[in-house]
PDB file of C-alpha atoms in Angstrom:
ATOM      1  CA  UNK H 107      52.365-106.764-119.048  1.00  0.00           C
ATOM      2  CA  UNK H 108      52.573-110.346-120.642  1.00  0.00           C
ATOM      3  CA  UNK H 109      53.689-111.503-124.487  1.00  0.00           C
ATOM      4  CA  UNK H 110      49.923-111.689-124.693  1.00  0.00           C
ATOM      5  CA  UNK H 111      48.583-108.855-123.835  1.00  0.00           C
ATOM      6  CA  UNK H 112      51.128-106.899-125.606  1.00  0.00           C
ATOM      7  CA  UNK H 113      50.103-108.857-128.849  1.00  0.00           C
ATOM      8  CA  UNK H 114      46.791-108.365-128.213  1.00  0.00           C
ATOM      9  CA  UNK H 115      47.076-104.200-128.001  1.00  0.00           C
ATOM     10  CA  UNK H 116      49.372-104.160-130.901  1.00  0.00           C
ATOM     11  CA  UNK H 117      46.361-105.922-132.548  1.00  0.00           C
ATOM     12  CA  UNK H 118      44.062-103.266-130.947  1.00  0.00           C
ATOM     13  CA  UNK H 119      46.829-100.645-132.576  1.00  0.00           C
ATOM     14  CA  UNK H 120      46.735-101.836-135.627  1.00  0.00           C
ATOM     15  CA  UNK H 121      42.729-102.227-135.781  1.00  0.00           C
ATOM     16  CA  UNK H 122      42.728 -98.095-134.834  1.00  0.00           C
ATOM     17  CA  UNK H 123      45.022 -97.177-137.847  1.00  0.00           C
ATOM     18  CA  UNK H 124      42.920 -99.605-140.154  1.00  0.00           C
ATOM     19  CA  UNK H 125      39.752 -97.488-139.445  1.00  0.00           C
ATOM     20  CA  UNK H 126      41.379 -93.841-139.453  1.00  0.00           C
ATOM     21  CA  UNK H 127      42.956 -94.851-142.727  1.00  0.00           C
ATOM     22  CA  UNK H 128      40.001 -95.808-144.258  1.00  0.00           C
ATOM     23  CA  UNK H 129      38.328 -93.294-143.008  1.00  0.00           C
ATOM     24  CA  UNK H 130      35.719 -95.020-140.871  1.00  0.00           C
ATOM     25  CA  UNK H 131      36.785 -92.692-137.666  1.00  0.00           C
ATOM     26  CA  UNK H 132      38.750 -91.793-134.949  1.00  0.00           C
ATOM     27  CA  UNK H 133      41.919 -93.568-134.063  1.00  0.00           C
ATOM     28  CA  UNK H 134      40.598 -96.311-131.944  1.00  0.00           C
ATOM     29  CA  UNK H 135      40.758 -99.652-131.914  1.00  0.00           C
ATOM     30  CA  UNK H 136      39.979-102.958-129.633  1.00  0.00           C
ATOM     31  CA  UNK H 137      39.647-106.685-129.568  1.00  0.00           C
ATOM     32  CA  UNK H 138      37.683-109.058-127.331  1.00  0.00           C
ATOM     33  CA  UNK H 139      39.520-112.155-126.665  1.00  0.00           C
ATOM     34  CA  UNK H 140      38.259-115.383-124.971  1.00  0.00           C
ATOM     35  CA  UNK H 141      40.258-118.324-124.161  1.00  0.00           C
ATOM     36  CA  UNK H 142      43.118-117.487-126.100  1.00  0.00           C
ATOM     37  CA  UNK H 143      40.923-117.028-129.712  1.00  0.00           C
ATOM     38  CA  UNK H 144      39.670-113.405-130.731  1.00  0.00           C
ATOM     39  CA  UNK H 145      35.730-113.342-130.967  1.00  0.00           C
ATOM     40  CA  UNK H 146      35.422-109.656-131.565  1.00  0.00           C
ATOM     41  CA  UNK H 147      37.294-106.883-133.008  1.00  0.00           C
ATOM     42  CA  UNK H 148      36.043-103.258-134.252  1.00  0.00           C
ATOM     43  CA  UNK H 149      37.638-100.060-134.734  1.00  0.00           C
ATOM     44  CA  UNK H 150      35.898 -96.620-134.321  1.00  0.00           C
ATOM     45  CA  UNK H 151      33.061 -95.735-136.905  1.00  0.00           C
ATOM     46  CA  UNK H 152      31.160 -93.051-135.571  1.00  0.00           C
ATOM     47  CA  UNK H 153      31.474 -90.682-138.858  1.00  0.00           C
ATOM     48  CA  UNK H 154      31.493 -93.749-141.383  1.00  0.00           C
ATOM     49  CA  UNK H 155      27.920 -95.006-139.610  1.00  0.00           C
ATOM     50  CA  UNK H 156      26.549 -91.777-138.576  1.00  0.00           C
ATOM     51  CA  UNK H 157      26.481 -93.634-134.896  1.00  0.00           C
ATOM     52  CA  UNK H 158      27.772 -92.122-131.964  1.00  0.00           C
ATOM     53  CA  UNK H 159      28.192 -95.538-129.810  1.00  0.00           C
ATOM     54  CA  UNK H 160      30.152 -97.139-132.867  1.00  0.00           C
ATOM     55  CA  UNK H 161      33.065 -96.627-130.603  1.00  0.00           C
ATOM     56  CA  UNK H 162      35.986 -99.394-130.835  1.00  0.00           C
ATOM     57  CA  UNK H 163      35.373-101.072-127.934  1.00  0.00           C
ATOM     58  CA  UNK H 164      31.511-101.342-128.865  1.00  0.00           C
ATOM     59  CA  UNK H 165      32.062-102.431-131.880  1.00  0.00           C
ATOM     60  CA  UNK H 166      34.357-105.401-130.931  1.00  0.00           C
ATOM     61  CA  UNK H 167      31.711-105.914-128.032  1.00  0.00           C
ATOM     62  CA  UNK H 168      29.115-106.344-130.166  1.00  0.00           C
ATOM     63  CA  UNK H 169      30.754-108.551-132.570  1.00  0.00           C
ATOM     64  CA  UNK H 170      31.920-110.838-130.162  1.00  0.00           C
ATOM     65  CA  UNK H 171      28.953-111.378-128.436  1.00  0.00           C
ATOM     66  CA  UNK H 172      27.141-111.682-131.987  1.00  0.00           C
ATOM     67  CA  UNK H 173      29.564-114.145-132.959  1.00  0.00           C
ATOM     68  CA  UNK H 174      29.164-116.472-129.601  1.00  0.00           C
ATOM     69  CA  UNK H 175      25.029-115.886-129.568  1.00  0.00           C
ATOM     70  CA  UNK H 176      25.597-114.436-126.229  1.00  0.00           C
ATOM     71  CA  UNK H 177      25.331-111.254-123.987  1.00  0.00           C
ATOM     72  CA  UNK H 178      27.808-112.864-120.937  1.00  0.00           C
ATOM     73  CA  UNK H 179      30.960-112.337-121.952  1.00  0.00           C
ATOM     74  CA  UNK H 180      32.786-113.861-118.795  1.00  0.00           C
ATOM     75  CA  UNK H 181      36.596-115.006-119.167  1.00  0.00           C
ATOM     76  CA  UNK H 182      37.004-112.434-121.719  1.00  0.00           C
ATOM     77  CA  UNK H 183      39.460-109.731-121.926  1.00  0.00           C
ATOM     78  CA  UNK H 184      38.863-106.268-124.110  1.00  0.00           C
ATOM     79  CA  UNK H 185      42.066-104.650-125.350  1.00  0.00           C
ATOM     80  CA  UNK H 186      41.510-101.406-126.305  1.00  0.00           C
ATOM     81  CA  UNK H 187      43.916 -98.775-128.110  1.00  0.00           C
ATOM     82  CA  UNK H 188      43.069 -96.340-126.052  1.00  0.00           C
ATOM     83  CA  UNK H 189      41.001 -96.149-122.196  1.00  0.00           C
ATOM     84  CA  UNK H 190      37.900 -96.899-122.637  1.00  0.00           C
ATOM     85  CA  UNK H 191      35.613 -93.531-122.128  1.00  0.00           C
ATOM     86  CA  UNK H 192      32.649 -93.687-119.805  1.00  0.00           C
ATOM     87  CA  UNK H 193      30.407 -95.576-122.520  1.00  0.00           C
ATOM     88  CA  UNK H 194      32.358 -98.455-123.581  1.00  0.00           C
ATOM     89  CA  UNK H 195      33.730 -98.713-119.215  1.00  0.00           C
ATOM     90  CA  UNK H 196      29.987 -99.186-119.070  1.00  0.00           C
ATOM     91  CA  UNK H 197      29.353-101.711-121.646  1.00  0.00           C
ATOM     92  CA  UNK H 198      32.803-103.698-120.910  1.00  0.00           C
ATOM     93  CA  UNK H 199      31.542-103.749-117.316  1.00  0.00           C
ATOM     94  CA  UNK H 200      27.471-104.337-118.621  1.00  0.00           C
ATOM     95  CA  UNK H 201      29.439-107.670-121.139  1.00  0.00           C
ATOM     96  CA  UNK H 202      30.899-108.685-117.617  1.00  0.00           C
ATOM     97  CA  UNK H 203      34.349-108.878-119.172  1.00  0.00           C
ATOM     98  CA  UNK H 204      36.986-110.358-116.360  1.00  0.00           C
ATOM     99  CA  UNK H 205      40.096-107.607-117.349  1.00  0.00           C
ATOM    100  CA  UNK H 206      40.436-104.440-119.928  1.00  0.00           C
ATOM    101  CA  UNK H 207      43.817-103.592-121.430  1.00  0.00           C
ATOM    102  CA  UNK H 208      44.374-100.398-122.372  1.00  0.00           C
ATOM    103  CA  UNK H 209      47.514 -98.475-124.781  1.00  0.00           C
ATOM    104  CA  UNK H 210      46.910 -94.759-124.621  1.00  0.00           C
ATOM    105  CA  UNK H 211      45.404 -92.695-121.910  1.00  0.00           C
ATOM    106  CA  UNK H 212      42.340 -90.632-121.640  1.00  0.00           C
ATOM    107  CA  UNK H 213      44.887 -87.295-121.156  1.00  0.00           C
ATOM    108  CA  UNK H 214      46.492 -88.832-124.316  1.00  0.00           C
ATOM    109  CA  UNK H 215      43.284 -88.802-126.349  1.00  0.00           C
ATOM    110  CA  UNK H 216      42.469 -85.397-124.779  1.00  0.00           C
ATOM    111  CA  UNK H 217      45.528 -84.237-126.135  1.00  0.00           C
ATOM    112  CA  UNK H 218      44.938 -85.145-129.729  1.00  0.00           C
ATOM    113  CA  UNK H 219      40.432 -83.962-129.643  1.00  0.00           C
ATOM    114  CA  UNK H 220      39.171 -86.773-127.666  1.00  0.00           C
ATOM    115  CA  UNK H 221      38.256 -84.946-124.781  1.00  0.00           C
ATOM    116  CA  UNK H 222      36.043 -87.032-122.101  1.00  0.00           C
ATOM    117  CA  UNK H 223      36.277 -85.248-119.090  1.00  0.00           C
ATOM    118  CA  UNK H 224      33.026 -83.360-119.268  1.00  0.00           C
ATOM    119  CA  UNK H 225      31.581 -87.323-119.303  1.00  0.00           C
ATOM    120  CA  UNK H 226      33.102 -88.165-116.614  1.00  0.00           C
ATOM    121  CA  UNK H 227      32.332 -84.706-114.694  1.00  0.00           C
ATOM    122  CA  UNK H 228      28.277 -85.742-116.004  1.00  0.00           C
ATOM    123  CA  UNK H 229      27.970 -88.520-114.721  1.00  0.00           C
ATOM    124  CA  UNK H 230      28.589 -87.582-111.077  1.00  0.00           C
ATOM    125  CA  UNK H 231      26.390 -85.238-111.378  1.00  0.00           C
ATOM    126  CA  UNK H 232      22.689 -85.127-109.889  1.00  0.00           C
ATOM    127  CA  UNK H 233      20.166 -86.025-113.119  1.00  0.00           C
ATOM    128  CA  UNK H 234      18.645 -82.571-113.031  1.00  0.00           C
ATOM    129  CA  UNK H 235      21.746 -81.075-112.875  1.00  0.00           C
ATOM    130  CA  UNK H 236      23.372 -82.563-115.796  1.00  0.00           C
ATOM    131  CA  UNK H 237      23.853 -80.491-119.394  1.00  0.00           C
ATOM    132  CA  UNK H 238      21.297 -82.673-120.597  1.00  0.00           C
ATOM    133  CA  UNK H 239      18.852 -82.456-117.744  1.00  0.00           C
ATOM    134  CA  UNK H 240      17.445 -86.005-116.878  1.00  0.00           C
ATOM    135  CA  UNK H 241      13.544 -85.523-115.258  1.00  0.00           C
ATOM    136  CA  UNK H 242      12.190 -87.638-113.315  1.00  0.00           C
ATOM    137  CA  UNK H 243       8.750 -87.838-114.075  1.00  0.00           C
ATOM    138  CA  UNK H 244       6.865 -91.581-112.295  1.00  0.00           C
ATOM    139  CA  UNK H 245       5.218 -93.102-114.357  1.00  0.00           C
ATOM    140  CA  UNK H 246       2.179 -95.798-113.322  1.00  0.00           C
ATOM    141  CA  UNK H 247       2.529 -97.944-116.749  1.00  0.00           C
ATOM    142  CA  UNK H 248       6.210 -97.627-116.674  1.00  0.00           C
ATOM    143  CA  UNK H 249       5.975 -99.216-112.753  1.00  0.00           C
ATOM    144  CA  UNK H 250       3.552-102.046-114.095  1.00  0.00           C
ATOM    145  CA  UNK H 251       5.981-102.914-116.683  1.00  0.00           C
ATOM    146  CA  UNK H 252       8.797-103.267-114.284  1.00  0.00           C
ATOM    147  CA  UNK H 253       6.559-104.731-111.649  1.00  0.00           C
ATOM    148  CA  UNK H 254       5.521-107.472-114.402  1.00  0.00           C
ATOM    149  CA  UNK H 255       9.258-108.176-114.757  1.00  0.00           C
ATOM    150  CA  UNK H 256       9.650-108.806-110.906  1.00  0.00           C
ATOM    151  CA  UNK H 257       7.339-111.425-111.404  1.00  0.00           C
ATOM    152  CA  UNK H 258       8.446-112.728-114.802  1.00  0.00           C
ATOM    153  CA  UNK H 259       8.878-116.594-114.335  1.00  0.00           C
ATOM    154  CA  UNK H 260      10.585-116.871-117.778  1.00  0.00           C
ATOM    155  CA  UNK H 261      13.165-113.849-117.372  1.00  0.00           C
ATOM    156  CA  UNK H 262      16.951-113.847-118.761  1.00  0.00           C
ATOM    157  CA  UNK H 263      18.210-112.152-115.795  1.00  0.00           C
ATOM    158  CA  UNK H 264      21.824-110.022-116.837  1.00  0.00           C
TER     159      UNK H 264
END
């Protein structure tokens, strides 16, 4: 691990006692960082905001990409308290961030409530099969819609 990145997690640390201080939510906490400057940083709100994606590492996501007016977020690195659970690995990897730096483990946060393994176990799983079942049911206008974006001249492709 580098001076930086080690700055940048103690950052990350310090972000995740801010929030459970203050009572915003668990003890999480990240920072986006791009060429050196930090463009995002959040810590976990979920009971403060009554939202269940207001993890850390969303949070910092979304304010960094807010803050450059951009969804790309290439050349950036997320530092995260803690491993990033299945959602925010998903939106890191949706951002296109190039690394993600991590402090405590997944069997840490397990050990303290934070318990993801079921999400991980989920997502393997076939759709119907999952404890939220997932249906496939086809749909024509759905098909037209994406069939409309196929040939979209004017699309933002991510």
């Amino acid at each position: 691990m580098t001076d930086r990145d080690a700055h940048y997690l103690r950052h990350a640390a310090d972000l995740s006692r801010k929030g459970m201080d203050s009572g915003a939510g668990g003890p999480f906490g990240a920072v986006v960082v791009l060429d050196g400057q930090v463009v995002g940083e959040g810590w976990n709100r979920v009971t403060s905001t009554n939202d269940p994606t207001a993890h850390a590492e969303v949070v910092a996501i979304r304010e960094a990409c807010a803050k450059l007016n951009r969804f790309d977020l290439r050349g950036g690195v997320l530092y995260a308290s803690c491993e990033p659970c299945p959602m925010c690995l998903a939106a890191s990897l949706w951002a296109r961030l190039d690394r993600i730096v991590y402090a405590n483990t997944r069997d840490q946060a397990a050990d303290i409530g934070f318990d993801d393994a079921e999400l991980y176990a989920q997502v393997a799983l076939p759709p119907t099969a999952r404890a939220v079942p997932c249906i496939h049911q086809p749909s024509d206008a759905a098909l037209d819609v994406f069939k409309a974006w196929a040939d979209k001249t004017d699309k933002i492709p991510y």
